[in-house]
PDB file of C-alpha atoms in Angstrom:
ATOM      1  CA  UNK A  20     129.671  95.729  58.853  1.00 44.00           C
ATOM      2  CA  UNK A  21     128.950  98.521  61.265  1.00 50.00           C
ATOM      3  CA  UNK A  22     125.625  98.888  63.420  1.00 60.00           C
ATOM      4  CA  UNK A  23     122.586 100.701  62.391  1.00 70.00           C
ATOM      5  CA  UNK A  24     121.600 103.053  64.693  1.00 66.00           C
ATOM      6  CA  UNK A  25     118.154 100.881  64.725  1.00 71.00           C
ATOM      7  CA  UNK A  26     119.961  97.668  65.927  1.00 75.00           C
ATOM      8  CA  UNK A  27     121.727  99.608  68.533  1.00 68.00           C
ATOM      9  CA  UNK A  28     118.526 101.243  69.999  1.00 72.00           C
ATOM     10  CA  UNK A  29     117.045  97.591  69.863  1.00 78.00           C
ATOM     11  CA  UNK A  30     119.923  96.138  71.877  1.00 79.00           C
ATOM     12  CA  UNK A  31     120.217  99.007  73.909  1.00 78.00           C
ATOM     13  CA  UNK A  32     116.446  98.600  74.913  1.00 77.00           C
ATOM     14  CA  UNK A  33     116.565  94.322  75.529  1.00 78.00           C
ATOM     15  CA  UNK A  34     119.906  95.272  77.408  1.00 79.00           C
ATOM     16  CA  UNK A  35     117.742  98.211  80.089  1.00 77.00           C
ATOM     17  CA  UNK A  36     114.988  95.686  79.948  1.00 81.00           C
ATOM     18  CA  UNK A  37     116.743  92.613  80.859  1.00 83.00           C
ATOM     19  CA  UNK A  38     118.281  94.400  83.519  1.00 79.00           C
ATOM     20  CA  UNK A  39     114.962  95.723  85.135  1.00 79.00           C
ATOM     21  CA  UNK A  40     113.700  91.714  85.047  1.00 80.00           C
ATOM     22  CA  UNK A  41     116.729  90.673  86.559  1.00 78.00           C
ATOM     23  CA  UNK A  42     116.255  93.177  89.173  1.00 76.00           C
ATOM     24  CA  UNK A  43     112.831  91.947  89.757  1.00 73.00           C
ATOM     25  CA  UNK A  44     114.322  88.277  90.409  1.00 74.00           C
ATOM     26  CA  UNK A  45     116.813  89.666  93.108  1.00 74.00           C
ATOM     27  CA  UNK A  46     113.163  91.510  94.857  1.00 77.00           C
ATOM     28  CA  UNK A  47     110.969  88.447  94.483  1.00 82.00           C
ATOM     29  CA  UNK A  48     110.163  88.402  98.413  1.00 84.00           C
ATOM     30  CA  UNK A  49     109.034  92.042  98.648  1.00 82.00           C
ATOM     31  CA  UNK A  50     107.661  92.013  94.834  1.00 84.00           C
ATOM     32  CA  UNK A  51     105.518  89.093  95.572  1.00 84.00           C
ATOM     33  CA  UNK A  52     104.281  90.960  99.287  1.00 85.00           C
ATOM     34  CA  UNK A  53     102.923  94.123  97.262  1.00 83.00           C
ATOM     35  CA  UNK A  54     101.264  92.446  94.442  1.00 85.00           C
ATOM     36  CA  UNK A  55      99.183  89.494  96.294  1.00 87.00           C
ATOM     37  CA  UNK A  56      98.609  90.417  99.770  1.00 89.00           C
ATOM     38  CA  UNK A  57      95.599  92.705  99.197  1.00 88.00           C
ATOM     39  CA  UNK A  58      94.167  90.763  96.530  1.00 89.00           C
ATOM     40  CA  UNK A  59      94.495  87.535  98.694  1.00 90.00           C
ATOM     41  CA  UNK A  60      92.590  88.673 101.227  1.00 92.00           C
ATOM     42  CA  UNK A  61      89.643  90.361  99.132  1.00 89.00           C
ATOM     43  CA  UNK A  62      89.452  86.791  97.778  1.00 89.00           C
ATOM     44  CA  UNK A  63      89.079  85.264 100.980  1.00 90.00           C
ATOM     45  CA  UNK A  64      86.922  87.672 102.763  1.00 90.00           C
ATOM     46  CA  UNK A  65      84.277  87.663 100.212  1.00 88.00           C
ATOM     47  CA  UNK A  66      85.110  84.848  98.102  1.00 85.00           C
ATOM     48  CA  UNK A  67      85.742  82.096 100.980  1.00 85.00           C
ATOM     49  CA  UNK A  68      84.229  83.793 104.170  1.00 88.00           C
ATOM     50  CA  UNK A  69      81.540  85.460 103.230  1.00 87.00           C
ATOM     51  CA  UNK A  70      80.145  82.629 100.945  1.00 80.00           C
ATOM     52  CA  UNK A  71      80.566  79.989 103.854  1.00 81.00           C
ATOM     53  CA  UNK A  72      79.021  82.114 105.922  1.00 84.00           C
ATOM     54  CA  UNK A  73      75.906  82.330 103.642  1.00 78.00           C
ATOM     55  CA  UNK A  74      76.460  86.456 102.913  1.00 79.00           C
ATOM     56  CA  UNK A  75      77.001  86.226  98.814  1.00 78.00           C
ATOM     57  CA  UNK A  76      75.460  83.701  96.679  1.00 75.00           C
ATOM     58  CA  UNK A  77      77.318  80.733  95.629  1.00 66.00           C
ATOM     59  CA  UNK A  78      78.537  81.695  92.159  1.00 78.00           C
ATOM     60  CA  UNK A  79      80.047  85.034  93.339  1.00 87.00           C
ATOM     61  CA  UNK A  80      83.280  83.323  93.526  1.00 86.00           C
ATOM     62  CA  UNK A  81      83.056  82.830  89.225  1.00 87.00           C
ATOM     63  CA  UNK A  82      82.329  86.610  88.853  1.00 91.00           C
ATOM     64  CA  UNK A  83      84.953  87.727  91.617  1.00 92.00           C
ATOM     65  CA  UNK A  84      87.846  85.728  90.434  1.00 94.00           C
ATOM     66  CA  UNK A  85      88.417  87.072  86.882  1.00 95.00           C
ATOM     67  CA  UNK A  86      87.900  90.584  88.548  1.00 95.00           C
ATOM     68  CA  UNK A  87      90.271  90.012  91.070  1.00 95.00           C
ATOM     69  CA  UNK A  88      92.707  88.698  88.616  1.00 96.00           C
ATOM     70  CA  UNK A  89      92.231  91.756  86.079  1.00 96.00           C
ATOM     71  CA  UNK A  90      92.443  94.040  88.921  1.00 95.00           C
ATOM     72  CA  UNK A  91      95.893  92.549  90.166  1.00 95.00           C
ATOM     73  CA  UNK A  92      97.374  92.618  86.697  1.00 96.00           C
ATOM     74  CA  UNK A  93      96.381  96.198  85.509  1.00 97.00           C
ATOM     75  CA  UNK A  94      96.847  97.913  89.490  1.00 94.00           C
ATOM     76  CA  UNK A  95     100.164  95.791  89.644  1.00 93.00           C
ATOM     77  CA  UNK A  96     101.745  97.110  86.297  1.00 95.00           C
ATOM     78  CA  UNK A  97     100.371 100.861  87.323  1.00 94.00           C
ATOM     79  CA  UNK A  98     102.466 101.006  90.627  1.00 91.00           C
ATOM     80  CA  UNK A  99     105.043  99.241  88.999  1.00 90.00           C
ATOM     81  CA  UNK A 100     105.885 102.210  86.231  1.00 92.00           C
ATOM     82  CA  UNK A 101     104.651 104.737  88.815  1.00 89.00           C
ATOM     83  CA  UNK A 102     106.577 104.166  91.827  1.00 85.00           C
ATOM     84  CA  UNK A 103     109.996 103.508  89.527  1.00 84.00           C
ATOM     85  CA  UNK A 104     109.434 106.463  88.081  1.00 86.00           C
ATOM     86  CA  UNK A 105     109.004 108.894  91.200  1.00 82.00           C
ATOM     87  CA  UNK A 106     112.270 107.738  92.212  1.00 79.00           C
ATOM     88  CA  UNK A 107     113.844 108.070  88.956  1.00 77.00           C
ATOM     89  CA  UNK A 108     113.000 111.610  88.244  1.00 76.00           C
ATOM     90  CA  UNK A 109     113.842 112.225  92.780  1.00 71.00           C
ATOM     91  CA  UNK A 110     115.910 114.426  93.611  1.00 64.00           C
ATOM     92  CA  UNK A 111     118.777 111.733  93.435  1.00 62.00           C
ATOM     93  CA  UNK A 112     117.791 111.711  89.130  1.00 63.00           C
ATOM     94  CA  UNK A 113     118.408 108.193  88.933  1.00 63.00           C
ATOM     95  CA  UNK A 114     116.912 108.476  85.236  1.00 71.00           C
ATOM     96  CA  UNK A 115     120.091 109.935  84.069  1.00 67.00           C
ATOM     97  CA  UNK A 116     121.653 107.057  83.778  1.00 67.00           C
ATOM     98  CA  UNK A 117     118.666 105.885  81.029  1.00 69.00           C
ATOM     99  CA  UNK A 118     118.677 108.961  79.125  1.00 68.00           C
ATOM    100  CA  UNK A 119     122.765 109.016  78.646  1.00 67.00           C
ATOM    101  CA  UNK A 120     122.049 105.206  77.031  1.00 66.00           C
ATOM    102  CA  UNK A 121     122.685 104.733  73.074  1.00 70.00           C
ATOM    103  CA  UNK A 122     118.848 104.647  72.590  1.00 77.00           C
ATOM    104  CA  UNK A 123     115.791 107.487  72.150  1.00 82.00           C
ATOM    105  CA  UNK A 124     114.262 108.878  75.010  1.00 82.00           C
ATOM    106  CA  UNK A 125     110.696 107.722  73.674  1.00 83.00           C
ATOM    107  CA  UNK A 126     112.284 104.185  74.062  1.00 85.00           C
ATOM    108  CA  UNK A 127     113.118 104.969  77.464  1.00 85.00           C
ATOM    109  CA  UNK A 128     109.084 105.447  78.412  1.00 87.00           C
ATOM    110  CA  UNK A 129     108.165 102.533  76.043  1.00 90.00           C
ATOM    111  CA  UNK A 130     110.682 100.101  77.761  1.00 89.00           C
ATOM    112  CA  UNK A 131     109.414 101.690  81.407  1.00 90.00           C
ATOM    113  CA  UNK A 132     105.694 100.594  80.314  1.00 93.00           C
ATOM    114  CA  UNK A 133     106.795  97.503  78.811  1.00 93.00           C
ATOM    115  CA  UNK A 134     108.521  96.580  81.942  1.00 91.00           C
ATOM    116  CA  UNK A 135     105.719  97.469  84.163  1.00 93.00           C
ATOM    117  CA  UNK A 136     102.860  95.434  82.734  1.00 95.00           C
ATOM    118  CA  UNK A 137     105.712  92.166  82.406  1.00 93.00           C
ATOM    119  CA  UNK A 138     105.335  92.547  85.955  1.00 93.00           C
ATOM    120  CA  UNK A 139     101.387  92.989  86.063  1.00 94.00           C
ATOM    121  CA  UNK A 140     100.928  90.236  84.216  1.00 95.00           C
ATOM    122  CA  UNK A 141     103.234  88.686  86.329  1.00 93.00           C
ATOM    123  CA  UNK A 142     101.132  89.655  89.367  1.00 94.00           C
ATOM    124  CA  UNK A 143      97.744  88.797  87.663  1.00 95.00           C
ATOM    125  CA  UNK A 144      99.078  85.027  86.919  1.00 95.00           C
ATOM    126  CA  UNK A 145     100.005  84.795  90.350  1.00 93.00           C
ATOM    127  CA  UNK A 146      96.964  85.261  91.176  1.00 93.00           C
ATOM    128  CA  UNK A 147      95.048  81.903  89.719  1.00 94.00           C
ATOM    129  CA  UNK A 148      96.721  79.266  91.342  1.00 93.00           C
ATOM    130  CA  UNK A 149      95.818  80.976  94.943  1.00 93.00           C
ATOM    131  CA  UNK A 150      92.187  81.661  93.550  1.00 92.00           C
ATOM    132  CA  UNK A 151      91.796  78.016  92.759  1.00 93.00           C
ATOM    133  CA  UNK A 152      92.859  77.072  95.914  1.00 91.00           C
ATOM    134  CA  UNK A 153      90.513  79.405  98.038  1.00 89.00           C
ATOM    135  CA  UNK A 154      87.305  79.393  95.617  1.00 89.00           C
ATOM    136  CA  UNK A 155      85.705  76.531  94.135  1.00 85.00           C
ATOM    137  CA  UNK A 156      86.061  78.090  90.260  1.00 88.00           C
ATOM    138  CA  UNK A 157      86.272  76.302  87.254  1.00 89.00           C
ATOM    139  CA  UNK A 158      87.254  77.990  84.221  1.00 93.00           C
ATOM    140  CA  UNK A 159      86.849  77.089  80.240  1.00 92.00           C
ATOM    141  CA  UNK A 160      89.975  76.095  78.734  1.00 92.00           C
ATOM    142  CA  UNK A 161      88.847  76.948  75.533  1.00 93.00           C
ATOM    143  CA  UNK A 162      88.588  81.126  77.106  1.00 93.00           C
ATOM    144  CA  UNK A 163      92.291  81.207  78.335  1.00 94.00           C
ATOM    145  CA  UNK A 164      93.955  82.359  75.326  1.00 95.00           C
ATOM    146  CA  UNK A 165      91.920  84.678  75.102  1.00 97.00           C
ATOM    147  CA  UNK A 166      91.820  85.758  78.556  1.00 96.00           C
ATOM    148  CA  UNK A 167      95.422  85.331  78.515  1.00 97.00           C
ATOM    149  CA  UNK A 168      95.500  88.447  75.955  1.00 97.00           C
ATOM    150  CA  UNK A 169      93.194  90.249  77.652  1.00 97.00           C
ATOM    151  CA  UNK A 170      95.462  90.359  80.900  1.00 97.00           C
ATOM    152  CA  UNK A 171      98.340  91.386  78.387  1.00 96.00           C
ATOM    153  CA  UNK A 172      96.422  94.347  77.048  1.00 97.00           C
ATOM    154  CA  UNK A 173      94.977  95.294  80.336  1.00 97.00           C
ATOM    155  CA  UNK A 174      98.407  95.085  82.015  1.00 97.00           C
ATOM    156  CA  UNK A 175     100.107  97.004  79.716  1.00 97.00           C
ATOM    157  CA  UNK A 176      96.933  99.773  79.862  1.00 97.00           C
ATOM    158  CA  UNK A 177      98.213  99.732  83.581  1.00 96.00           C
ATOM    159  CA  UNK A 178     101.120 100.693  83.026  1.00 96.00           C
ATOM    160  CA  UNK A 179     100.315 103.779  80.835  1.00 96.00           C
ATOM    161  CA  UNK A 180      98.181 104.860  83.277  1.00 96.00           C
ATOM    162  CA  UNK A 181     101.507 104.236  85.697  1.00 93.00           C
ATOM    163  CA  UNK A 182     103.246 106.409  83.059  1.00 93.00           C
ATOM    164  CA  UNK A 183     101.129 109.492  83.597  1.00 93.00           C
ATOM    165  CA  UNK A 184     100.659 109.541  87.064  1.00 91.00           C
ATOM    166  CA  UNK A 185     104.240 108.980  87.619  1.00 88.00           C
ATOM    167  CA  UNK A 186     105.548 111.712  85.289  1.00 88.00           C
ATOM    168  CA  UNK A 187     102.946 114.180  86.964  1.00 86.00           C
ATOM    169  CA  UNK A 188     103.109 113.390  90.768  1.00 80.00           C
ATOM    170  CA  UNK A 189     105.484 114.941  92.657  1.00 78.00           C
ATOM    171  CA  UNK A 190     107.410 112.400  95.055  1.00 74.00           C
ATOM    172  CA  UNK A 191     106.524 114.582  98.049  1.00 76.00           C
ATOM    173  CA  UNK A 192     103.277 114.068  97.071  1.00 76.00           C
ATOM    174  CA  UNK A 193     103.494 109.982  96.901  1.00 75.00           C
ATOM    175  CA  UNK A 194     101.542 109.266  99.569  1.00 74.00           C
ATOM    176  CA  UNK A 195      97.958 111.245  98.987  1.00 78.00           C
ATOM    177  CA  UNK A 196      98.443 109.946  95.122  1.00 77.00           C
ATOM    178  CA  UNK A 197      98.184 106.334  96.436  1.00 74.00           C
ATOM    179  CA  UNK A 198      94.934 107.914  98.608  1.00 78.00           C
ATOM    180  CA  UNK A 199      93.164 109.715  95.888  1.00 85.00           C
ATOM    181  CA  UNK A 200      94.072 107.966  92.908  1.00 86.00           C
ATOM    182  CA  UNK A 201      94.683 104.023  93.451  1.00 86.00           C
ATOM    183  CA  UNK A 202      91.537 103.294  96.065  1.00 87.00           C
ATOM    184  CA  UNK A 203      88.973 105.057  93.884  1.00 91.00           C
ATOM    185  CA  UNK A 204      90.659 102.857  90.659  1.00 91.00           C
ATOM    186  CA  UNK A 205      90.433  99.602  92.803  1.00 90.00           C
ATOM    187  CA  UNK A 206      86.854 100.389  93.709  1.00 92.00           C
ATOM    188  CA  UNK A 207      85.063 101.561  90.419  1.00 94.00           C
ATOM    189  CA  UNK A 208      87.032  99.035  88.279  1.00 94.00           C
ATOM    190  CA  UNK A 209      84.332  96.638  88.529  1.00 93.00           C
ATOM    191  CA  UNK A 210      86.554  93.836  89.664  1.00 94.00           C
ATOM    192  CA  UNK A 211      84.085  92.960  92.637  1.00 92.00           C
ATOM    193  CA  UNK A 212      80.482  93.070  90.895  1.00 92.00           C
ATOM    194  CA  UNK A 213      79.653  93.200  87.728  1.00 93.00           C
ATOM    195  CA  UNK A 214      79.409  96.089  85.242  1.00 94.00           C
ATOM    196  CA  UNK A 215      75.683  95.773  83.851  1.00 92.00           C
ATOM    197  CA  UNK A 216      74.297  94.752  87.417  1.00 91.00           C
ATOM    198  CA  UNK A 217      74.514  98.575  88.325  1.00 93.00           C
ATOM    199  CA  UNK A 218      71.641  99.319  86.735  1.00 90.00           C
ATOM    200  CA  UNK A 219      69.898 100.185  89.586  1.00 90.00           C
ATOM    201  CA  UNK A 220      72.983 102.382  90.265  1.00 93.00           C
ATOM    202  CA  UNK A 221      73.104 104.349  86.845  1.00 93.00           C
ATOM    203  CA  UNK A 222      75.194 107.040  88.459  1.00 95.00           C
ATOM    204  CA  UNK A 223      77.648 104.900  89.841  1.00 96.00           C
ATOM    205  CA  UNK A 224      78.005 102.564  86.829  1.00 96.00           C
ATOM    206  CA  UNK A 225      78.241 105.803  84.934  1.00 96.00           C
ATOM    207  CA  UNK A 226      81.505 106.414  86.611  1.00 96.00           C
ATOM    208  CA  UNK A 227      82.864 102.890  87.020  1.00 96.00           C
ATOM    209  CA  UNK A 228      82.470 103.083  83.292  1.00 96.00           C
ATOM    210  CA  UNK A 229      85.292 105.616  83.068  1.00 96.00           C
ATOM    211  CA  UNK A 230      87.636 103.403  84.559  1.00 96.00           C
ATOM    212  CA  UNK A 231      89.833 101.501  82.214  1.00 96.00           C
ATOM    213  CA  UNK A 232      90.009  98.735  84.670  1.00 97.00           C
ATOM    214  CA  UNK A 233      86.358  98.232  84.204  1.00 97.00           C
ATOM    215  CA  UNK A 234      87.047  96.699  80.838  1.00 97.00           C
ATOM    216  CA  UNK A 235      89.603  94.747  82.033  1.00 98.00           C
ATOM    217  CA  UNK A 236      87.518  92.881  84.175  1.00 97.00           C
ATOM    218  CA  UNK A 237      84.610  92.866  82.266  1.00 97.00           C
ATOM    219  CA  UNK A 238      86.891  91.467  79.447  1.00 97.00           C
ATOM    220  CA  UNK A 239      88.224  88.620  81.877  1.00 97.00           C
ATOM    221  CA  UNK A 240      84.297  87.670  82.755  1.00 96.00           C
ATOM    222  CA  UNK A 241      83.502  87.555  78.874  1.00 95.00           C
ATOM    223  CA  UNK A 242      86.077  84.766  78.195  1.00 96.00           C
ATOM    224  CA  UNK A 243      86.020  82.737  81.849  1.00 94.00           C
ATOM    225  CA  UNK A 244      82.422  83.593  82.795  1.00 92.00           C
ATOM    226  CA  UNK A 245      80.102  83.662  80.278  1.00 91.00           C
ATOM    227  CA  UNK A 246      77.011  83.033  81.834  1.00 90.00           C
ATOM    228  CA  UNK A 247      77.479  85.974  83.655  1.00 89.00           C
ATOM    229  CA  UNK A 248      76.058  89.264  82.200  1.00 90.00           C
ATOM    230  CA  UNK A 249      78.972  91.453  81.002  1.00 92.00           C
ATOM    231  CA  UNK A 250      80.279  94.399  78.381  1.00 95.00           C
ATOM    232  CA  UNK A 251      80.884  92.756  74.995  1.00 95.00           C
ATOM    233  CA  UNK A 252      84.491  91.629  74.576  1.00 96.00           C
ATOM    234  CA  UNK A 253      84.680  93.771  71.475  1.00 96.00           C
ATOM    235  CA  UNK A 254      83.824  96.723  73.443  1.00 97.00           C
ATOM    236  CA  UNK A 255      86.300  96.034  76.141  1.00 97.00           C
ATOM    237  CA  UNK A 256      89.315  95.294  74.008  1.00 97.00           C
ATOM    238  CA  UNK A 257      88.502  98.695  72.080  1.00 98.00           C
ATOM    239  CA  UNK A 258      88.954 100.517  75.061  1.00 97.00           C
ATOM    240  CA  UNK A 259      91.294  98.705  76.441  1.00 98.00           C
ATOM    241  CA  UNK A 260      93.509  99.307  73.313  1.00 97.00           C
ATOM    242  CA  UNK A 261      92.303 103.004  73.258  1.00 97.00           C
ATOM    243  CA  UNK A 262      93.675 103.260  77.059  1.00 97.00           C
ATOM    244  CA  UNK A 263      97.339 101.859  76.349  1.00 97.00           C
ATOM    245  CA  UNK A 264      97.256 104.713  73.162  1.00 96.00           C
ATOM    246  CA  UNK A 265      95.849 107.492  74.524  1.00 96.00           C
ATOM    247  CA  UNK A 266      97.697 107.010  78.313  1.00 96.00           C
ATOM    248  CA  UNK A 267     100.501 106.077  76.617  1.00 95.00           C
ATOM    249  CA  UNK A 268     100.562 109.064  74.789  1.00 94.00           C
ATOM    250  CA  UNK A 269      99.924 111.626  77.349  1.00 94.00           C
ATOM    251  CA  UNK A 270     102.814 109.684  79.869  1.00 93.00           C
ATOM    252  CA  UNK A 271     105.648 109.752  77.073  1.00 92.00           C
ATOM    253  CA  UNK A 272     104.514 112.892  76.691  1.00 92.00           C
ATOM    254  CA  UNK A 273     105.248 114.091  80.426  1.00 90.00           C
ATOM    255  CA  UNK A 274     107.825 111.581  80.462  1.00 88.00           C
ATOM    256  CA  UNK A 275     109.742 113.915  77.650  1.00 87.00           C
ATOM    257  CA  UNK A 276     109.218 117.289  79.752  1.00 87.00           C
ATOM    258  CA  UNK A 277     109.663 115.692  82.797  1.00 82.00           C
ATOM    259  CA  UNK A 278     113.658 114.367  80.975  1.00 78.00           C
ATOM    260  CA  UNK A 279     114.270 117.674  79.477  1.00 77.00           C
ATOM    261  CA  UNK A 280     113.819 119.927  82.525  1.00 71.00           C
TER     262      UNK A 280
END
């Protein structure tokens, strides 16, 4: 019995994806540099130093580490899709060889966001053993399932967000993306304070609430710190759901004109 055409795209798109993972496994050393370094030390600067040193309160390390943890998940799968696909659609058109596969070019964008936030969430489990060992943190086993989806969700909004910024940056202009784009994301995502203690800040919460990281981390603190006053999980997973759609939209959309030229 012959192949559907739906059984070959299926194969076709485990096949490109298996391939991307197994690349990942050959890059482990310079993978794992770019995903924890930074995150490592914002830990243990104002996790480990500046509580010994008497500069944040004791719990700060229970509202940091589920930020920290969102944030290395959902900025880990965006420069994952992003920098990929600046190189694929180079000069050198390394995407050709996707787009000649047996499978539709939409699947080609899905299976670039797919593979992106596998290695956010990657990046965002890394993360807990190393904030266990620096902070003194204890979290609810009965939040890490959930948790554990949030991460999921928020990686793969990540990665959408990856999608569009990597279908509509120019690889000259690499460099002043990472500037203007990724330190504003990693500093109004709300992954260092949280969301509702702005108050006193209503234009700046105003703006970290625009940030889909925001409800990554706030999502994270709902399920592993609940004493600790945060957006509604409801709320966060709707926009958090709402960000892989609507960013995952508007990057397969550049992703098609961006194939076609």
């Amino acid at each position: 019995m012959s192949a559907t055409p739906a059984s070959v795209s299926i194969r076709t798109f485990r096949a490109i994806l298996w391939r991307d993972v197994f690349v990942t496994g050959s890059e482990m050393p310079s993978f794992l540099a770019q995903v924890l370094i930074q995150p490592f030390f914002i830990l243990f600067i104002f996790g480990k130093v500046l509580g010994d040193i008497g500069f944040v309160q004791g719990d700060f390390a229970a509202v940091l580490l589920p930020g920290i943890v969102a944030m290395n998940g959902f900025l880990g799968a965006l420069q994952n899709t992003t920098l990929p696909l600046v190189l694929d659609f180079s000069w050198t058109r390394e995407i050709e060889d996707r787009l000649l596969a047996p499978i539709p070019i939409p699947l080609v964008a899905v299976e670039k966001m797919v593979f992106g936030g596998l290695r956010g969430l990657l990046a965002a489990i890394l993360m807990v053993p190393i904030g266990f060992l620096l902070l003194d943190v204890t979290w609810p086993v009965a939040g890490l399932p959930m948790a554990f989806l949030v991460i999921c969700l928020g990686s793969l909004a990540g990665a959408a967000v990856g999608m569009v910024i990597g279908t509509s940056v120019p690889p000259r202009r690499i460099n002043i993306m990472f500037a203007v784009i990724l330190t504003p994301l990693l500093f109004t995502g709300s992954s260092q304070f949280p969301w509702q203690a702005l108050d006193q800040t209503r234009w700046f919460q105003v703006v970290c609430a625009l940030n889909p990281l925001t409800y990554v981390s706030e999502g994270m603190r709902a399920v592993l710190a609940p004493d600790v006053p945060h957006i509604p999980l409801g709320v966060c997973l709707l926009v958090i759901v709402a960000s892989i759609v609507g960013f995952g939209a508007l990057g397969m959309k550049g992703f098609m004109r961006r194939a076609l030229d």
